[in-house]
């Protein structure tokens, strides 16, 4: 089963008798299906049914009802509206909607293109009466229904016995004489007719199973998130060597569990981690032809993945100038260029949540989904005509639907276009989910892991096979008219749409004429005036008319006498330029208009204004939004006002939300080595006591941290350490150093040995300790190098020297063998080199780095430069739109800034903080209480290395102090979950990594039960938590 609800529906078919238990067995055919079956079964057991979204409007089905009503007798619009009010899907259908559908069925659009189509019903526009004829009855009886024709071929024997149906694509790829399985027998193809396959029974040797391609809406975002959480647990089980057991717990038998485990292990070998609810994988690889492809592994379901694929393909097209194709399913999407271009990195990070809907709406007509849904809707709306004898070939239906769509491409108000757009955006896609995923990517709550793979990963295989089919078959051709309309819309889609209130406000009149002279000036500048359109005395118009300065002309409008020739050209001579002038001025001074309103105002034939307005849009003099037209200048002014008003709409949140924001940025799913690199990148440039790095900071951010992981990372050259003058350790990125400069001279004199070592390093470059011994006539440079490192003059490409520096006093008193082992370890410390000066950073670069650390900048969070200097830069950036200013967090000074690229994600994270408990060392920079945030009453603690803080939605709920000996509880309700989270972290060596056990000696009396439930063992009056051996 593809969805949880369909699986539960099938399960419900079993055990129908009262008292019987429903039992279901799933039979996967592949390892991927085995994994999907296990995930589905687990979510079923948890009751995770997908949400239901009833359809809305359904104008195609409404068309069927209108024809069938006409076939049964005469009716009018009021009769239809009374009937529609009794059906929930039609609750939003208006009189204008019904009228538009009736005009469509009457053939108005075809007749305007000189197509002699027969009306599907008879619509009297004067009386509003609707009736039918024999053709209406034929349509209602022979072509009604809502199940679309998917082109299935009937399978029958030569004697005419019907056996079943085959998919059109399977028939295309079959040849006469091919064998296939259907039912319990094998059949050989004897003949292929236009709508049937004639077969004869044969032996099963060499017979292949046929395939069918159905319409799959895809799993919902909620189910995808549930699958992602389970995959994250499977990834953790893989890291702890318990993957096979975790798969069996999902309900897989031994054989399927082994197959799924093998597939997941091969996937992790390529991508490092599994995609999950917090991680997307962007896998770049070359196909068999050497063409670059990008596979994005996403568990969020087709309803989110397909629109994400469209957004990514449009962005890649803009960046590369190459047409980008895509295929999507429930587990991700694959982008492939029609050319040799390499798809850019960080594609998903460049997508903007606030413009996603407008881009998707503009690109929608270019998608196969739109064309397929349009064909289905056109058939349901009875717009495809009567079927001849037998079934109308599907390729004929596709061509007719494509031609109809091409003719209607620029008519956004047409019922079929509206219904197709609505069905795609609301029923097939989850736009709210797309925005939330993009916001999560920008906030860091969902991480995108980019990687270059030599070979495609196993999970990319299904989509790679779909890529071949997408290139072979074009089931939804896009004709030039449709493509031109979509590309025009895409040119404006990436801009922010103005708020309706701002659009209405910019079109409002701010000044009324005060006398007849001002009224005449208004007629000259703003054009015609309808009676009652302005609250001015009628006598003014009478006086102007008597003086020959104003005229009242036939459509019922007042004009300035000087403009009589212009209106004569527009209204009598039908001059297009004059008409365009009137309409453009109408939009500018009378506000937004629909095409119907313009036709009514000037008494033009229906459709005249639509053509003029469309031409103004092409010339960028007007803008269309939701079938309403605006003057381009007013529209742009409303857009700017919308941007300004957004700054005033920022909601201030309590200070704990900021703590939740920082803590959530640390929740990363990646292999341990990659997580270590990310941790050093975030902590780069910040100095801490040497002992804190491997006892507090790095273990808390990298589960299962081991010292050799840091040595391996340092040996790669991406990061290096150095001592600061305060004898703290600071890690720096390799790019931070000015490698072209000479090492800085020391601030104090060096001994002869130190000078000799420094000279040797400057001369030879990075060198092993054994080579440096030659500069000291064979003496060991060990102590000298440690001394120079402490002075900040040299560094090594491992962390071994720092560890030995920390243990130097203990080593002095250690036995000889231990000292010898320490010296031997020092020899494997890697190469030593002189510390180079750091590149000077501009004030702008310092502000960017401060944003990287604090996310929200204000007087309380700024670091690296004075606030006054930063404020000058931030004020300039606000003016240019680079940052957004607002009062985001309560308790801070009022001038707070967020980067514009981070704004939507930061606001979302502040308004919707994650609920799970997160433990952090009190000294970690991501823990802001007692630093940038003032401690809350009765929730204060010391920011020292032995203190751990539990945060729930950013609020401190519990604290371990003195290496875990003291437990303080601020929120008893959250304590059980917090202690269980601590137990998991302690088991992974994230907290107190050098201790084999934690003994809680002081604790609240009511915490005993929670301690025991979390795995603590009573030891006299204490509670002790032991770490498993080998962890």
Tab-separated table of C-alpha atoms in Angstrom, residues 627-865:
chain	number	residue	atom	x	y	z
A	627	UNK	CA	-8.240	38.075	-12.448
A	628	UNK	CA	-8.134	41.715	-11.302
A	629	UNK	CA	-6.017	44.259	-13.203
A	630	UNK	CA	-3.943	47.000	-11.588
A	631	UNK	CA	-1.914	49.871	-12.962
A	632	UNK	CA	1.748	48.820	-12.852
A	633	UNK	CA	2.854	51.908	-10.902
A	634	UNK	CA	0.168	51.474	-8.251
A	635	UNK	CA	0.921	47.775	-8.030
A	636	UNK	CA	4.640	48.388	-7.466
A	637	UNK	CA	3.843	51.078	-4.894
A	638	UNK	CA	1.615	48.606	-3.056
A	639	UNK	CA	4.431	46.055	-3.183
A	640	UNK	CA	6.824	48.517	-1.535
A	641	UNK	CA	4.229	49.393	1.102
A	642	UNK	CA	3.752	45.683	1.752
A	643	UNK	CA	7.477	45.265	2.362
A	644	UNK	CA	7.462	48.199	4.776
A	645	UNK	CA	4.384	46.994	6.604
A	646	UNK	CA	5.945	43.581	7.098
A	647	UNK	CA	8.515	45.205	9.354
A	648	UNK	CA	5.707	46.370	11.617
A	649	UNK	CA	4.037	42.961	11.705
A	650	UNK	CA	6.835	41.260	13.643
A	651	UNK	CA	5.513	39.702	16.824
A	652	UNK	CA	7.689	39.984	19.899
A	653	UNK	CA	8.230	36.619	21.598
A	654	UNK	CA	9.436	35.743	25.106
A	655	UNK	CA	13.183	35.454	25.611
A	656	UNK	CA	13.082	31.665	25.956
A	657	UNK	CA	12.146	31.379	22.274
A	658	UNK	CA	15.597	32.691	21.360
A	659	UNK	CA	17.176	29.997	23.533
A	660	UNK	CA	15.059	27.414	21.682
A	661	UNK	CA	16.194	28.831	18.335
A	662	UNK	CA	19.894	28.450	19.191
A	663	UNK	CA	19.445	24.992	20.703
A	664	UNK	CA	17.511	23.706	17.707
A	665	UNK	CA	20.323	24.743	15.344
A	666	UNK	CA	22.515	22.093	16.987
A	667	UNK	CA	20.142	19.233	16.110
A	668	UNK	CA	21.930	17.900	13.033
A	669	UNK	CA	21.695	14.472	11.415
A	670	UNK	CA	25.000	13.548	9.813
A	671	UNK	CA	27.863	11.057	10.225
A	672	UNK	CA	29.981	11.738	13.362
A	673	UNK	CA	32.983	13.019	11.378
A	674	UNK	CA	30.817	15.463	9.470
A	675	UNK	CA	29.083	16.603	12.656
A	676	UNK	CA	32.499	17.299	14.154
A	677	UNK	CA	33.392	19.483	11.177
A	678	UNK	CA	30.114	21.367	11.516
A	679	UNK	CA	30.705	21.860	15.242
A	680	UNK	CA	34.187	23.309	14.680
A	681	UNK	CA	32.839	25.522	11.919
A	682	UNK	CA	30.224	27.021	14.259
A	683	UNK	CA	32.731	27.391	17.108
A	684	UNK	CA	35.505	28.708	14.881
A	685	UNK	CA	37.085	31.911	16.100
A	686	UNK	CA	35.804	31.489	19.676
A	687	UNK	CA	38.352	30.815	22.417
A	688	UNK	CA	37.679	28.445	25.320
A	689	UNK	CA	39.796	26.847	27.999
A	690	UNK	CA	41.740	23.902	26.539
A	691	UNK	CA	40.095	21.388	28.872
A	692	UNK	CA	36.594	22.347	27.766
A	693	UNK	CA	36.952	21.310	24.137
A	694	UNK	CA	37.094	17.536	24.600
A	695	UNK	CA	35.316	17.267	27.933
A	696	UNK	CA	32.344	19.574	27.336
A	697	UNK	CA	31.892	21.298	23.980
A	698	UNK	CA	32.653	18.724	21.288
A	699	UNK	CA	31.103	15.669	23.008
A	700	UNK	CA	27.827	17.569	23.513
A	701	UNK	CA	27.622	18.331	19.795
A	702	UNK	CA	28.998	15.030	18.431
A	703	UNK	CA	27.422	11.857	19.917
A	704	UNK	CA	30.020	9.177	20.505
A	705	UNK	CA	32.887	11.648	20.143
A	706	UNK	CA	36.383	10.143	20.183
A	707	UNK	CA	39.710	12.065	20.290
A	708	UNK	CA	40.993	10.369	17.156
A	709	UNK	CA	38.119	11.936	15.209
A	710	UNK	CA	39.493	15.406	15.954
A	711	UNK	CA	43.038	14.312	15.050
A	712	UNK	CA	41.780	12.981	11.716
A	713	UNK	CA	39.905	16.209	10.966
A	714	UNK	CA	42.922	18.370	11.837
A	715	UNK	CA	45.176	16.217	9.656
A	716	UNK	CA	42.901	17.035	6.713
A	717	UNK	CA	43.920	20.687	6.936
A	718	UNK	CA	40.450	22.258	7.080
A	719	UNK	CA	40.924	23.499	10.654
A	720	UNK	CA	43.819	24.233	12.978
A	721	UNK	CA	44.170	25.231	16.627
A	722	UNK	CA	46.221	27.895	18.313
A	723	UNK	CA	46.783	29.186	21.837
A	724	UNK	CA	45.600	32.694	22.617
A	725	UNK	CA	47.514	35.070	24.927
A	726	UNK	CA	45.048	34.093	27.686
A	727	UNK	CA	46.142	30.443	27.274
A	728	UNK	CA	42.803	29.472	25.752
A	729	UNK	CA	42.441	27.376	22.610
A	730	UNK	CA	40.836	28.759	19.478
A	731	UNK	CA	40.087	26.782	16.319
A	732	UNK	CA	40.330	28.594	12.985
A	733	UNK	CA	39.313	27.679	9.472
A	734	UNK	CA	42.177	27.225	7.068
A	735	UNK	CA	40.782	30.087	4.956
A	736	UNK	CA	41.060	32.461	7.927
A	737	UNK	CA	44.876	32.489	7.819
A	738	UNK	CA	46.957	34.787	5.662
A	739	UNK	CA	49.300	32.146	4.305
A	740	UNK	CA	51.126	34.656	2.128
A	741	UNK	CA	52.397	36.547	5.187
A	742	UNK	CA	55.391	35.635	7.314
A	743	UNK	CA	54.840	34.446	10.890
A	744	UNK	CA	54.559	37.341	13.302
A	745	UNK	CA	57.616	37.933	15.492
A	746	UNK	CA	57.187	37.077	19.191
A	747	UNK	CA	56.449	39.789	21.725
A	748	UNK	CA	59.179	38.542	24.052
A	749	UNK	CA	62.707	37.137	23.601
A	750	UNK	CA	63.121	33.431	22.847
A	751	UNK	CA	65.659	31.003	24.211
A	752	UNK	CA	68.348	29.676	21.895
A	753	UNK	CA	66.499	26.387	21.488
A	754	UNK	CA	63.155	28.107	20.788
A	755	UNK	CA	64.789	30.397	18.254
A	756	UNK	CA	66.440	27.426	16.532
A	757	UNK	CA	63.117	25.578	16.220
A	758	UNK	CA	61.314	28.683	14.908
A	759	UNK	CA	64.052	29.308	12.359
A	760	UNK	CA	63.893	25.679	11.220
A	761	UNK	CA	60.087	25.832	10.788
A	762	UNK	CA	60.325	29.063	8.808
A	763	UNK	CA	62.998	27.543	6.587
A	764	UNK	CA	61.603	24.050	6.132
A	765	UNK	CA	57.881	24.704	6.532
A	766	UNK	CA	55.630	22.184	8.276
A	767	UNK	CA	57.868	19.453	9.727
A	768	UNK	CA	57.661	16.352	11.864
A	769	UNK	CA	59.291	16.386	15.291
A	770	UNK	CA	61.993	13.928	14.220
A	771	UNK	CA	63.230	16.367	11.575
A	772	UNK	CA	63.277	19.279	14.011
A	773	UNK	CA	65.656	17.336	16.246
A	774	UNK	CA	68.364	18.078	13.668
A	775	UNK	CA	68.110	21.762	14.475
A	776	UNK	CA	68.971	20.989	18.133
A	777	UNK	CA	71.956	18.734	17.463
A	778	UNK	CA	69.862	15.631	18.096
A	779	UNK	CA	68.155	16.844	21.288
A	780	UNK	CA	64.402	16.318	21.595
A	781	UNK	CA	62.367	19.389	20.629
A	782	UNK	CA	59.319	18.084	22.550
A	783	UNK	CA	59.385	20.501	25.501
A	784	UNK	CA	60.416	23.413	23.304
A	785	UNK	CA	57.489	22.839	20.913
A	786	UNK	CA	55.013	22.665	23.787
A	787	UNK	CA	56.416	25.915	25.145
A	788	UNK	CA	56.216	27.626	21.754
A	789	UNK	CA	52.640	26.344	21.279
A	790	UNK	CA	51.690	27.768	24.683
A	791	UNK	CA	53.047	31.138	23.525
A	792	UNK	CA	50.884	30.941	20.392
A	793	UNK	CA	53.823	30.662	17.993
A	794	UNK	CA	53.513	27.107	16.654
A	795	UNK	CA	50.768	24.559	16.083
A	796	UNK	CA	50.451	20.887	15.105
A	797	UNK	CA	48.032	19.124	12.761
A	798	UNK	CA	46.682	16.977	15.609
A	799	UNK	CA	45.336	17.706	19.095
A	800	UNK	CA	47.787	15.379	20.852
A	801	UNK	CA	50.111	18.214	21.984
A	802	UNK	CA	47.206	20.024	23.674
A	803	UNK	CA	46.161	16.869	25.501
A	804	UNK	CA	49.736	16.369	26.729
A	805	UNK	CA	49.981	20.038	27.688
A	806	UNK	CA	46.856	19.577	29.826
A	807	UNK	CA	48.391	16.497	31.485
A	808	UNK	CA	51.913	17.930	31.830
A	809	UNK	CA	51.901	18.082	35.640
A	810	UNK	CA	50.530	14.561	35.909
A	811	UNK	CA	53.149	13.271	33.469
A	812	UNK	CA	55.972	14.736	35.581
A	813	UNK	CA	54.947	12.465	38.468
A	814	UNK	CA	53.992	9.516	36.266
A	815	UNK	CA	56.042	6.284	36.081
A	816	UNK	CA	58.808	6.061	33.519
A	817	UNK	CA	56.850	3.761	31.196
A	818	UNK	CA	53.941	6.183	31.056
A	819	UNK	CA	56.265	9.093	30.266
A	820	UNK	CA	57.893	7.044	27.499
A	821	UNK	CA	54.479	6.262	25.996
A	822	UNK	CA	53.611	9.967	26.119
A	823	UNK	CA	56.844	10.837	24.255
A	824	UNK	CA	56.087	8.142	21.684
A	825	UNK	CA	52.596	9.589	21.229
A	826	UNK	CA	54.129	13.031	20.740
A	827	UNK	CA	56.115	11.666	17.818
A	828	UNK	CA	52.800	10.799	16.124
A	829	UNK	CA	51.427	14.294	16.670
A	830	UNK	CA	51.898	15.031	12.996
A	831	UNK	CA	53.617	18.032	11.500
A	832	UNK	CA	54.407	21.247	13.337
A	833	UNK	CA	54.286	24.674	11.717
A	834	UNK	CA	54.532	28.332	12.634
A	835	UNK	CA	51.262	30.106	13.341
A	836	UNK	CA	50.473	32.559	10.565
A	837	UNK	CA	48.618	35.825	11.137
A	838	UNK	CA	44.887	35.877	10.520
A	839	UNK	CA	43.473	37.752	7.566
A	840	UNK	CA	42.146	41.156	8.568
A	841	UNK	CA	38.345	41.179	8.429
A	842	UNK	CA	36.309	44.190	7.423
A	843	UNK	CA	33.535	45.445	9.665
A	844	UNK	CA	30.981	43.983	7.237
A	845	UNK	CA	32.617	40.542	7.481
A	846	UNK	CA	32.621	40.757	11.271
A	847	UNK	CA	28.903	41.535	11.231
A	848	UNK	CA	28.266	38.523	8.972
A	849	UNK	CA	30.178	36.264	11.374
A	850	UNK	CA	28.237	37.702	14.288
A	851	UNK	CA	25.027	36.771	12.457
A	852	UNK	CA	26.364	33.245	11.956
A	853	UNK	CA	26.797	32.882	15.716
A	854	UNK	CA	23.860	34.816	17.158
A	855	UNK	CA	21.239	34.799	14.309
A	856	UNK	CA	19.619	37.912	15.842
A	857	UNK	CA	21.933	40.876	16.361
A	858	UNK	CA	21.411	43.556	18.984
A	859	UNK	CA	23.444	45.257	21.676
A	860	UNK	CA	23.228	42.121	23.859
A	861	UNK	CA	24.324	39.578	21.213
A	862	UNK	CA	26.914	41.413	19.133
A	863	UNK	CA	30.482	40.097	19.257
A	864	UNK	CA	33.665	40.907	17.397
A	865	UNK	CA	33.155	44.669	17.094
